[in-house]
Coordinates of C-alpha atoms in Angstrom, one line a residue:
X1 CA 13.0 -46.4 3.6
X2 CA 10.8 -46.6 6.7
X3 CA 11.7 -43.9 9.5
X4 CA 9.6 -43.8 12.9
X5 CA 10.5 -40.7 15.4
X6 CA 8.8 -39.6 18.1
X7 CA 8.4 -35.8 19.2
X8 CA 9.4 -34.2 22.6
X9 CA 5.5 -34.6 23.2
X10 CA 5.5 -38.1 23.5
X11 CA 3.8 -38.1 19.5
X12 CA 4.8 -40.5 16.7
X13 CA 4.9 -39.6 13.1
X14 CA 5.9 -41.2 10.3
X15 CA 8.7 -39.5 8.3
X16 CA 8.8 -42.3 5.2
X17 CA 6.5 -39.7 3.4
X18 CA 8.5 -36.8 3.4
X19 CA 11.9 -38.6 2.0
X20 CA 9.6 -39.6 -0.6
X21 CA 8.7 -36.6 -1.2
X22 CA 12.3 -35.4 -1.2
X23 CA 13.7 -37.9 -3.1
X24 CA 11.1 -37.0 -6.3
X25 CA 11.9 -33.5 -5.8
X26 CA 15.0 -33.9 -7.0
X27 CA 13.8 -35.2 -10.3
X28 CA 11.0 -32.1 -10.8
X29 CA 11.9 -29.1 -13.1
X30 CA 11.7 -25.8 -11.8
X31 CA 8.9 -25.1 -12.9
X32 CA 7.6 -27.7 -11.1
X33 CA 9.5 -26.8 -7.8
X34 CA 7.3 -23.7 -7.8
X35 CA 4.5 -25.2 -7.7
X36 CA 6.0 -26.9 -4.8
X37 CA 7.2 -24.0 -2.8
X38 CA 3.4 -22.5 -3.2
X39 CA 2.0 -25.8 -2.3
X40 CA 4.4 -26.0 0.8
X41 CA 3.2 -22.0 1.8
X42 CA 0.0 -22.8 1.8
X43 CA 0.4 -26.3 4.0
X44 CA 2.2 -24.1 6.2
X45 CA -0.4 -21.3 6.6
X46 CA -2.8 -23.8 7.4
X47 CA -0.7 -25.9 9.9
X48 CA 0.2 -21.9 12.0
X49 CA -3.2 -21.6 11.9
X50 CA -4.1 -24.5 13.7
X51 CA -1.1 -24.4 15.8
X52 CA -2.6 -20.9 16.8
X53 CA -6.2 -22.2 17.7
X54 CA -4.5 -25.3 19.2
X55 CA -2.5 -22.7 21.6
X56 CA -5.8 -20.9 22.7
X57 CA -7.2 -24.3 23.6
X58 CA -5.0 -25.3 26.2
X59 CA -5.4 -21.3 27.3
X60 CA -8.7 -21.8 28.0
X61 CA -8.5 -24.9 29.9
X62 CA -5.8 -23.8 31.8
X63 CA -7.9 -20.9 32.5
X64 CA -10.6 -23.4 33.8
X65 CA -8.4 -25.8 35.7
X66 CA -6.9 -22.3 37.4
X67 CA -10.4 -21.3 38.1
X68 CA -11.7 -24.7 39.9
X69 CA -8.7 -24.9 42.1
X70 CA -9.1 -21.0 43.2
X71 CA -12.8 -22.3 44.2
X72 CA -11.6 -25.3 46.0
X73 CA -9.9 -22.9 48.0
X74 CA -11.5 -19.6 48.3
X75 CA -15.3 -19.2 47.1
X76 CA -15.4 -15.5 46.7
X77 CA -17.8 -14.9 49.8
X78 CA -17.0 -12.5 52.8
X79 CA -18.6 -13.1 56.1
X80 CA -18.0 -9.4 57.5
X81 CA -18.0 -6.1 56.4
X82 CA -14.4 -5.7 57.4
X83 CA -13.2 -8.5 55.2
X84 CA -14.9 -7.1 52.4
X85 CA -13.3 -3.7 53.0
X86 CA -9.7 -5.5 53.4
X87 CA -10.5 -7.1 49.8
X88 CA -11.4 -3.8 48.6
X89 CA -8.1 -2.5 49.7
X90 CA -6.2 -4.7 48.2
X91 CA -7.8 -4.4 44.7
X92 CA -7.2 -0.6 45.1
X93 CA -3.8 -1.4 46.2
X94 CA -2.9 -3.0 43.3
X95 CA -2.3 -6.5 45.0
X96 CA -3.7 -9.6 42.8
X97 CA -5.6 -11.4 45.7
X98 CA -4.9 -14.9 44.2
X99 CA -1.6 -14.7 44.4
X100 CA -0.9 -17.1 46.6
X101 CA -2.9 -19.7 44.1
X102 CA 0.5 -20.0 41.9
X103 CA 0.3 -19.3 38.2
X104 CA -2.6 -17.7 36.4
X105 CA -4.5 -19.6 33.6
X106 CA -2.0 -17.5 30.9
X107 CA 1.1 -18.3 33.0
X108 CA 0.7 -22.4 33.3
X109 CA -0.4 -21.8 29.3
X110 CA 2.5 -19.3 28.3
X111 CA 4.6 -22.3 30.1
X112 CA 3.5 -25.2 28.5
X113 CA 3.1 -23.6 24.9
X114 CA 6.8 -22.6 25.1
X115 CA 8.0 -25.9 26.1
X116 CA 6.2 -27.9 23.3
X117 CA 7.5 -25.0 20.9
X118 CA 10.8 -24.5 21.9
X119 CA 10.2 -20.8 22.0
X120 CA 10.9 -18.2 24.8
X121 CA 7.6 -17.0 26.8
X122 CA 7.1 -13.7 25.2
X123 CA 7.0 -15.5 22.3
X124 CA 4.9 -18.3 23.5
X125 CA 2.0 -15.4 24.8
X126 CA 2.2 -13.8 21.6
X127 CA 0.9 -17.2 19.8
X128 CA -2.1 -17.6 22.2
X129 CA -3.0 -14.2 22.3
X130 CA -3.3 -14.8 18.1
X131 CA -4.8 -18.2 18.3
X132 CA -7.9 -16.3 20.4
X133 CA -7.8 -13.5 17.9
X134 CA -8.2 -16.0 15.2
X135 CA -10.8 -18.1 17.4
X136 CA -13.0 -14.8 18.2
X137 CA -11.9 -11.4 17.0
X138 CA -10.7 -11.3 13.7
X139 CA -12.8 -14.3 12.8
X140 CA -12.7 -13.9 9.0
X141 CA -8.6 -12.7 8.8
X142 CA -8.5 -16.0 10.7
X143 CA -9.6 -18.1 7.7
X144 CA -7.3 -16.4 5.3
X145 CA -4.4 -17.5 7.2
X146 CA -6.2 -21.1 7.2
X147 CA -6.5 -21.1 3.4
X148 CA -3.2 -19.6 3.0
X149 CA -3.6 -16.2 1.7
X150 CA -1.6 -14.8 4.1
X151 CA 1.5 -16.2 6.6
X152 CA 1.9 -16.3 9.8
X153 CA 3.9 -13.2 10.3
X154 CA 1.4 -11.3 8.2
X155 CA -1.2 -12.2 10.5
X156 CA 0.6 -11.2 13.4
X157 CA 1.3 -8.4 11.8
X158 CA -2.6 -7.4 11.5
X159 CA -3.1 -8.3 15.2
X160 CA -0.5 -5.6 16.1
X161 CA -2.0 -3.0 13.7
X162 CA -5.8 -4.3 14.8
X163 CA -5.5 -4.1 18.7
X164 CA -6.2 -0.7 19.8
X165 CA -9.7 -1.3 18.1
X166 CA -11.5 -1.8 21.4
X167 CA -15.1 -1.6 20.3
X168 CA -17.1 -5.4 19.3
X169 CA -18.7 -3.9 16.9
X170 CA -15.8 -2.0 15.1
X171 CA -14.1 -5.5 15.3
X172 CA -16.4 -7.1 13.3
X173 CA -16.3 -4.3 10.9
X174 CA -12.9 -4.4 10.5
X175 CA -12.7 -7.9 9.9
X176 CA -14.8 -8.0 7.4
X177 CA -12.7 -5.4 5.6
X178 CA -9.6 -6.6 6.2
X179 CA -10.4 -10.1 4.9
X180 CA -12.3 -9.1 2.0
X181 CA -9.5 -6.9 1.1
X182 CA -6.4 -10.5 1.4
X183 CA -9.4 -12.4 -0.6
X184 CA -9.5 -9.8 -3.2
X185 CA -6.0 -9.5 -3.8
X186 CA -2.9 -12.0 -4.4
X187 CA -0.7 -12.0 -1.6
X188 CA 1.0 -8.4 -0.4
X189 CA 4.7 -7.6 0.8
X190 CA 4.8 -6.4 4.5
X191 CA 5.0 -2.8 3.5
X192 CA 2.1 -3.0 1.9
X193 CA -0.1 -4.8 4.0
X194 CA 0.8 -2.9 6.9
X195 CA -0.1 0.5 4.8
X196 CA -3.8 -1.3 3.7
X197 CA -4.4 -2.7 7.2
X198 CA -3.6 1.1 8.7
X199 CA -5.5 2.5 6.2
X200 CA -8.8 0.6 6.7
X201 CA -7.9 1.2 10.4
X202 CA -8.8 4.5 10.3
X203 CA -11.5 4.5 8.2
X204 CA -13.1 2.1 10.3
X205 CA -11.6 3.6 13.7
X206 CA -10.2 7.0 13.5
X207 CA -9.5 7.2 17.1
X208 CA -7.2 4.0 16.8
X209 CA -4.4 6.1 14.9
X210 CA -4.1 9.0 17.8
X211 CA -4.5 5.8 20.6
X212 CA -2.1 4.0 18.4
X213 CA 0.4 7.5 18.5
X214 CA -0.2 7.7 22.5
X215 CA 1.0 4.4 23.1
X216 CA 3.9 4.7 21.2
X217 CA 4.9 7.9 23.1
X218 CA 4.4 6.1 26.3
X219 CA 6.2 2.8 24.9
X220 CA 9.2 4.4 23.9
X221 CA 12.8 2.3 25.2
X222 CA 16.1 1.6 24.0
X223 CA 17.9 -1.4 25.3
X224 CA 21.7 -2.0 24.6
X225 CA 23.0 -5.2 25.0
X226 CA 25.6 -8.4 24.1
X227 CA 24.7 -9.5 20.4
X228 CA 23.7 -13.4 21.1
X229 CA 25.0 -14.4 17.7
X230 CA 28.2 -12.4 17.2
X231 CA 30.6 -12.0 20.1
X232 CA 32.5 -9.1 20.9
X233 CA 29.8 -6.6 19.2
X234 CA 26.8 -5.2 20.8
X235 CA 23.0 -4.7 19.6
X236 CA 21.3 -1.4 19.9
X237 CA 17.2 -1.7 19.9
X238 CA 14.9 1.4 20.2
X239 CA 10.6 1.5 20.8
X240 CA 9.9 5.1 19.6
X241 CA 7.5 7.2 17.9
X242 CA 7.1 6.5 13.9
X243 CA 8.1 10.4 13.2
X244 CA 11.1 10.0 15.8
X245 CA 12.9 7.5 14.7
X246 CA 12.1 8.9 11.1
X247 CA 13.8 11.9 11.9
X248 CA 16.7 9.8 13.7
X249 CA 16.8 7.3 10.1
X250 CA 17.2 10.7 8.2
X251 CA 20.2 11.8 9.8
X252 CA 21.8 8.7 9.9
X253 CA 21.5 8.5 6.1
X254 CA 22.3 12.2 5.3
X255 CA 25.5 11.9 7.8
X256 CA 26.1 9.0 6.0
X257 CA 25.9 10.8 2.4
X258 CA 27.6 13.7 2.9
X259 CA 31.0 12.3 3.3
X260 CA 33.5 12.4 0.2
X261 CA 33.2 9.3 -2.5
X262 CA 36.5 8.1 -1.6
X263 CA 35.9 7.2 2.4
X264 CA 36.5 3.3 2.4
X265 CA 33.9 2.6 4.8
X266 CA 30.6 1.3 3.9
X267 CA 26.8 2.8 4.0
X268 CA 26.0 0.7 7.1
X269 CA 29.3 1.3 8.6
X270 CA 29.3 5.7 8.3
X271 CA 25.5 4.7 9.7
X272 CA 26.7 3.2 12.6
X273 CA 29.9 5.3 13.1
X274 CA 27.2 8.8 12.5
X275 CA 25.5 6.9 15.6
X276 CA 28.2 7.2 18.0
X277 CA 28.7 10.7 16.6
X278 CA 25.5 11.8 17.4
X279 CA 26.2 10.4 21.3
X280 CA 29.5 11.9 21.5
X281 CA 27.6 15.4 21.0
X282 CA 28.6 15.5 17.2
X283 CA 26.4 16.5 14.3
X284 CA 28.7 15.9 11.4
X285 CA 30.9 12.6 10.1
X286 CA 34.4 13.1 9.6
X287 CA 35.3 12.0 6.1
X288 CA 37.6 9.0 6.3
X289 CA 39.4 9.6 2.4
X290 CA 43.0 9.5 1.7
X291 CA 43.1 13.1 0.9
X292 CA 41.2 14.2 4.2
X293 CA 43.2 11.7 6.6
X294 CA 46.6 12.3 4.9
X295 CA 49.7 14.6 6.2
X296 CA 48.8 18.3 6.2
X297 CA 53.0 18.8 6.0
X298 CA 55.8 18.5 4.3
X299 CA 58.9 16.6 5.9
X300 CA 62.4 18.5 5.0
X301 CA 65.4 16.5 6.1
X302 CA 68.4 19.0 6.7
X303 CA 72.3 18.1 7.3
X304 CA 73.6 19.8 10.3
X305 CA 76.8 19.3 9.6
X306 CA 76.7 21.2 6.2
X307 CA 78.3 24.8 5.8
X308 CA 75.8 27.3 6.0
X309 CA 74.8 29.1 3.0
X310 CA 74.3 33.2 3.6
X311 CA 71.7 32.9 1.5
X312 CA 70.4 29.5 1.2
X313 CA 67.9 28.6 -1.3
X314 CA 64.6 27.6 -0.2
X315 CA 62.8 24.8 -1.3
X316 CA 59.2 25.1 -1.1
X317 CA 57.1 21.9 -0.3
X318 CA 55.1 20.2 -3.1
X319 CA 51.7 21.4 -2.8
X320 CA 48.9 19.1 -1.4
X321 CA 45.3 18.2 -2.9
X322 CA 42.9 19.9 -1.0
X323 CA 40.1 17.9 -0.4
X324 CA 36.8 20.1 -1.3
X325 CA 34.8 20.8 1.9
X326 CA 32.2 18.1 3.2
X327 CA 28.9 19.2 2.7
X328 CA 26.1 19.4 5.8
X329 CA 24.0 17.1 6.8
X330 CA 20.5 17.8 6.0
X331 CA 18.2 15.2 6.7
X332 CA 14.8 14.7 5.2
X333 CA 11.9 12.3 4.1
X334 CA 8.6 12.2 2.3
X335 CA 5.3 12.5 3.1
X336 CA 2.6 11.7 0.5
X337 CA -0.8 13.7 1.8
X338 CA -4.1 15.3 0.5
X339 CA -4.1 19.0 0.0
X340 CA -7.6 19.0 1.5
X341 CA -6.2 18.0 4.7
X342 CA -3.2 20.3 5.0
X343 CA -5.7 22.8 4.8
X344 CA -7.8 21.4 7.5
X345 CA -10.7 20.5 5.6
X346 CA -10.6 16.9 6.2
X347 CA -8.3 14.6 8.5
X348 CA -7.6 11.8 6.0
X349 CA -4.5 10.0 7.4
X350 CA -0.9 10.5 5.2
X351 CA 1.9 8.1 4.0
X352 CA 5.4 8.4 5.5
X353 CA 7.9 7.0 3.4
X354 CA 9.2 3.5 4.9
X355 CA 7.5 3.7 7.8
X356 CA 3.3 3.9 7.0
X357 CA 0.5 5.8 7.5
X358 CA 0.5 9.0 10.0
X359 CA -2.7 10.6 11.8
X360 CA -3.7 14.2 10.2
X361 CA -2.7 16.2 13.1
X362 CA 1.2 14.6 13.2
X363 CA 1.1 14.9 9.5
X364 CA 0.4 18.7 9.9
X365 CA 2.8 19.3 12.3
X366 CA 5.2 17.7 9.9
X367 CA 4.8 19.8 7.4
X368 CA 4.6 22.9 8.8
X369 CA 8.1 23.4 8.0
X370 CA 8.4 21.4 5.4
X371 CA 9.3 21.8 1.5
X372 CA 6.3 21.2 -0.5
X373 CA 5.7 19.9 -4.1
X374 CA 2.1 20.0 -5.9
X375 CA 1.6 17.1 -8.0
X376 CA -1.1 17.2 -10.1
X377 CA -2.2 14.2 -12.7
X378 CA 0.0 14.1 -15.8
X379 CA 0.6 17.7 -17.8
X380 CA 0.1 16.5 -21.3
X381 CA 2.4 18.9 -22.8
X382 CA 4.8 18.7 -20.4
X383 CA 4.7 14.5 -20.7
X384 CA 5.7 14.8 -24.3
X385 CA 8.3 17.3 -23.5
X386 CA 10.1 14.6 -21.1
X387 CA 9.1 11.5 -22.9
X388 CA 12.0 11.8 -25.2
X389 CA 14.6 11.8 -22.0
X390 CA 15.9 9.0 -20.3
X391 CA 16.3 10.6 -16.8
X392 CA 12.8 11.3 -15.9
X393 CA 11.6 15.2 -14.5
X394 CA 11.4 15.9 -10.9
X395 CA 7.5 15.9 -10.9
X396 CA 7.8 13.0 -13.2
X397 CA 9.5 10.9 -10.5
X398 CA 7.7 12.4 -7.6
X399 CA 4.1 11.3 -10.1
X400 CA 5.4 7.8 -9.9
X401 CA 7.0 7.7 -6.8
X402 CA 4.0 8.8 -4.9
X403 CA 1.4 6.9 -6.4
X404 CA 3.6 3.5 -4.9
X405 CA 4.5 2.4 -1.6
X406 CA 7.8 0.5 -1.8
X407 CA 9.3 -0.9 -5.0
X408 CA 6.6 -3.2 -7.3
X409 CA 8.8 -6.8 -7.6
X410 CA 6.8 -8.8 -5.5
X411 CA 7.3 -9.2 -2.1
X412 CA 10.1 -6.5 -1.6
X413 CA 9.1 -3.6 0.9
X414 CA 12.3 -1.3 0.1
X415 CA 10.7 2.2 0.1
X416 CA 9.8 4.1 -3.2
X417 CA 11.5 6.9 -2.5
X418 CA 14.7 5.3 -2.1
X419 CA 14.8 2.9 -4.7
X420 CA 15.5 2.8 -9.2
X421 CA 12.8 4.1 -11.1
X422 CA 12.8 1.2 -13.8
X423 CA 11.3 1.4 -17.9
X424 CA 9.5 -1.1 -18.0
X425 CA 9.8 -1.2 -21.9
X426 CA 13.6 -0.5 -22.3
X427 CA 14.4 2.9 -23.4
X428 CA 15.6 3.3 -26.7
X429 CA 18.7 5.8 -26.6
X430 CA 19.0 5.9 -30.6
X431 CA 15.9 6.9 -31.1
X432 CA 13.7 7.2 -28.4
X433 CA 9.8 7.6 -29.8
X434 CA 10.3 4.1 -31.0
X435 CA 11.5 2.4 -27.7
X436 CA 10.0 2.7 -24.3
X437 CA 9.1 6.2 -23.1
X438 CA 9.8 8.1 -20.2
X439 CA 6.3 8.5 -19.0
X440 CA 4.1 7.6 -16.0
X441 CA 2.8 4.4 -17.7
X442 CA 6.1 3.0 -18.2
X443 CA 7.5 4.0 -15.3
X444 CA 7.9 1.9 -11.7
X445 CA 9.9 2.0 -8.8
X446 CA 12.1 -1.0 -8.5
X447 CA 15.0 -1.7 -5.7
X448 CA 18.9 -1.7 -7.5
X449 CA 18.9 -5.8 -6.3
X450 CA 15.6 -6.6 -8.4
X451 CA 16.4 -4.0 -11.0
X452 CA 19.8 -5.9 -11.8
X453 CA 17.7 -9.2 -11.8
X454 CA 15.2 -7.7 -14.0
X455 CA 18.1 -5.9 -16.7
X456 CA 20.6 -8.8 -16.9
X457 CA 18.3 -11.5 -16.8
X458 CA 16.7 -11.9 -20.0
X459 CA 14.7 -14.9 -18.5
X460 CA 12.5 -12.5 -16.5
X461 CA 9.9 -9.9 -18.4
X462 CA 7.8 -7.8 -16.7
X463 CA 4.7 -5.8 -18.2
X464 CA 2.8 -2.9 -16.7
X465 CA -1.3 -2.2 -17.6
X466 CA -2.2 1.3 -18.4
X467 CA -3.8 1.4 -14.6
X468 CA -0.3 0.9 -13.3
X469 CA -0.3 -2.8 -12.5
X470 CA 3.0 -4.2 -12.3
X471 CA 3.3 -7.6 -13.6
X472 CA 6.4 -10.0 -13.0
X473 CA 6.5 -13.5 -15.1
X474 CA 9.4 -15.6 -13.7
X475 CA 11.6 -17.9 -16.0
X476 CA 9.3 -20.9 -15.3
X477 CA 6.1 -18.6 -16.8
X478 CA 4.9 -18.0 -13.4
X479 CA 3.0 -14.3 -13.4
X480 CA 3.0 -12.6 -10.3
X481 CA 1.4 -8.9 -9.3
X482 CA 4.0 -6.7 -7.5
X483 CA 1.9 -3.7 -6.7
X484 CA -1.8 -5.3 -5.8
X485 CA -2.3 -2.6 -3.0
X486 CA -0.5 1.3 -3.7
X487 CA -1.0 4.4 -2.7
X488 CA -3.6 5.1 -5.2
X489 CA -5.5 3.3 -2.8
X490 CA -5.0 5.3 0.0
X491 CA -5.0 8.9 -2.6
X492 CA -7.2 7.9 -5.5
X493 CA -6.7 11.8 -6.8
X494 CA -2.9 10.4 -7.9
X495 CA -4.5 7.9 -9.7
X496 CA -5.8 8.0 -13.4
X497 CA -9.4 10.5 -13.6
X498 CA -12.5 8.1 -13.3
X499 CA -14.9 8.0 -16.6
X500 CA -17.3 10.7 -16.2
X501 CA -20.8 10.1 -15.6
X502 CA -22.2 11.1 -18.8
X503 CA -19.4 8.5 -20.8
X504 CA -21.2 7.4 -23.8
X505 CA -21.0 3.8 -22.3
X506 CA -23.0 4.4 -19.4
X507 CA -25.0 6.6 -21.3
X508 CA -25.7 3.4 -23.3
X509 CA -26.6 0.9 -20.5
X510 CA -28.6 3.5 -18.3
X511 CA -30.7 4.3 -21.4
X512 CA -31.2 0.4 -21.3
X513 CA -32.3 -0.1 -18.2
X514 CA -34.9 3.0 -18.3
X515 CA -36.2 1.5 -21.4
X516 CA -36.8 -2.1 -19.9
X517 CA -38.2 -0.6 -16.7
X518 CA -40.5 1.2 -18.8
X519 CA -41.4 -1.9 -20.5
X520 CA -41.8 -3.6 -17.2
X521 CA -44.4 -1.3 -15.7
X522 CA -46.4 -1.1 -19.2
X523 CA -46.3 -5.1 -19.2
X524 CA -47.7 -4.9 -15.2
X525 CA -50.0 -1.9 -16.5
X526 CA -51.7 -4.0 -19.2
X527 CA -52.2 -6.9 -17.0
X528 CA -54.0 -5.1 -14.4
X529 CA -56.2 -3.7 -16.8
X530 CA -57.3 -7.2 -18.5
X531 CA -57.8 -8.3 -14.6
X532 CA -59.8 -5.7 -13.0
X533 CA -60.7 -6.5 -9.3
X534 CA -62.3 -8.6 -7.9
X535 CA -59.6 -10.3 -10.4

């Protein structure tokens, strides 16, 4: 079959390749289908990256046809001092003197781009400003979205992160690191590419975190208005700072908790419902159980025609469950930081959980306040003691959940401290020194959806190196790394000790490489004396 369109541009293209394409799909195995979905991510990287430079292009030469006609009619050039002056003015005055020329270069591009797309013009601006980040800023970052190491949305992701990096040559040092870091590394879930691309931020840029933090402040909004795609409901959108809506996200969730087990509502739902608490001027949910929304009385029918009894008997009413008081809200959430900079010895940034990595001085402020936990590397002794469990220890969970950023299948940014802490070598309840042990190195954080996929389907198997790797093979045989960027990264001191200097194997190689240096300078010795000068 032979199919000829033609696009809203005016372009033709011939669709006869994709049904054919289709139509042997349908006769591929799995296995062979992911080799087309990764095939199909990495045409697509490559195509947003050309549709992003593509963008730019007619930026800039909308820029220049903007720029001839502003010449045609105004050459710049003042023939009195007074008409400079009045320019002057209006600069200060915050007028744009070419107004009156119509649309700017980025307006009659923004236009154009969104028409071709189909997309609204925020939208539209948002794809040129890439394609000339692409084109001449993040040159490098550029060409791992062109090779398909990264998506689109993960690029624009590192522009947003990347902006407030003002100086060239910072830029190109970024860059560099940045792209070195998607080559070296299979592709990263959003969590944890935002947490790498803030982290290399600020070692690159400190000042970008506390410019970053000041323009959140002065950013901050919250628009209500019609949902578009469900009528009759409304949609709530806030801008503010990271540790704001943190501390908003935290009592949502504990007003959410702290309601009995029996309220019929769901998580979201008591979410939403401790939202409109919180505007009414209320600080708790009411519960929403049978026993707390029940009748508090007993209803006696009596017969006013009946004789009266001198001394009647009185029935007492059947006693009611009481419902045991709801507990208090208390919000919280975890920060993962150095010690050195709580004390004020450094200003390394720190790692909120589900939201990314926080300036020292926020961080500090934090936890002024705060409940603090020590963790340390593993306790030998007490590892064996809690091996033997199946629930892991408190430090034993905080070990694990610190050293990770969100749970290890791939893709999935759920955060760590929220999520299933998984064995990755089943634990054997009968006799537990034989099966999988409840210790650090077989021990990751895994959301409830990927841990039920994981548990009941057989077809999956997962494996976990003794530097904390988290390998996923699919049922086709596919292997795929869930962690490739934690927060050993960003806190190496969680991580497992580093060989000491004097290990016997460096001792070994170093003692090598003095010996054939020494050889080296006898050789040149020797041949210097059996060619004296004048050689």
């Amino acid at each position: 079959m032979y199919v000829r369109c033609m696009s809203q541009a005016g372009a033709t293209y011939d669709t006869s390749g994709v049904v054919a394409s289709l139509a042997a799909d349908d006769k591929n195995s799995a296995a062979e289908l992911v080799e087309v979905l990764a095939h199909c991510r990495s045409i697509t990287a490559s195509a947003d990256y050309r549709m992003l430079c593509a963008a730019s292009l007619i930026f800039d030469e909308r820029c220049e046809d903007y720029l001839i006609e502003v010449a045609e009619r105004d050459s710049g050039e003042r023939v009195s001092v007074d008409e400079l002056m009045a320019a002057g003015m209006e600069h200060f005055a915050g007028r744009d003197p070419r107004a009156e020329f119509g649309p700017d270069g980025m307006e009659r591009a923004t236009a154009e781009v969104g028409a071709v797309l189909n997309v609204p013009a925020a939208k539209a601006r948002e794809i040129i400003t890439a394609g000339d980040t692409a084109r001449y800023r993040l040159v490098f970052t550029g060409q791992a979205l062109a090779v398909g190491r990264i998506d689109l949305a993960g690029f624009l992701l590192i522009c947003t992160r990347t902006k407030l990096v003002v100086d060239p040559e910072l830029v190109k040092i970024l860059d560099t690191h940045i792209a070195q870091a998607l080559f070296d590394r299979p592709p990263l879930s959003r969590a944890r590419l935002g947490a790498m691309v803030d982290a290399i931020v600020a070692m690159v840029d400190p000042d970008a975190l506390l410019r970053r933090k000041e323009r959140a402040a002065a950013d901050r909004d919250v628009t209500i208005r019609p949902d578009r795609f469900q009528p009759g409901a409304s949609r709530v959108s806030a801008s503010l700072p990271i540790t704001d809506a943190a501390a908003i996200d935290a009592r949502l969730t504990a007003m959410a908790a702290s309601v009995h087990s029996g309220d019929p509502r769901t998580r979201a739902q008591r979410r939403a419902d401790a939202l409109t608490a919180l505007a009414a001027g209320v600080d708790h949910l009411t519960c929403g159980c049978a026993t707390c929304t029940g009748p508090t009385d007993t209803e006696i029918d009596v017969d006013v025609d009946a004789p009266v009894d001198p001394a009647p008997a009185v029935e007492q009413p059947a006693p009611q469950p009481i419902a045991p008081p709801v507990t208090a809200a208390q919000p919280f959430f975890h920060i993962v930081v150095n010690l050195s900079t709580v004390l004020g010895l450094d200003d390394q940034p720190g790692y909120l959980d589900g939201r990314g990595i926080i300036d020292a001085d926020t961080m500090r402020a934090l936890l002024a306040d705060a409940e603090r936990e020590f963790l340390r590397r593993d306790d030998p002794a007490r590892a064996a003691t809690s091996a033997s469990t199946y629930v892991p220890s408190k430090k034993l969970q905080a070990l694990v959940r610190a050293g990770e950023l969100c749970c290890t299948f791939p893709g999935c940014s759920a955060p760590a401290w929220s999520v299933d802490l998984d064995h990755t070598d089943p634990f054997d309840h009968r006799d537990p020194h034989t099966g999988g042990e409840t210790v650090r190195e077989n021990l990751k954080p895994l959301c409830r959806f990927h841990h039920r996929v994981k548990t009941f389907d057989k077809r999956w198997r997962d494996y976990q190196s003794p530097l904390g790797e988290a390998f996923f093979q699919s049922p086709t045989g596919h292997m795929f790394l869930g962690n490739a960027y934690t927060a050993l990264d960003i806190f190496p001191a969680l991580g497992p000790p580093a060989k000491p200097q004097n290990h016997p194997a460096r001792t070994t190689l170093a003692t090598r490489r003095t010996q054939k240096r020494a050889a080296h300078l006898r050789a040149v010795e020797r041949a210097d004396d059996a060619n004296p000068p004048p050689f």
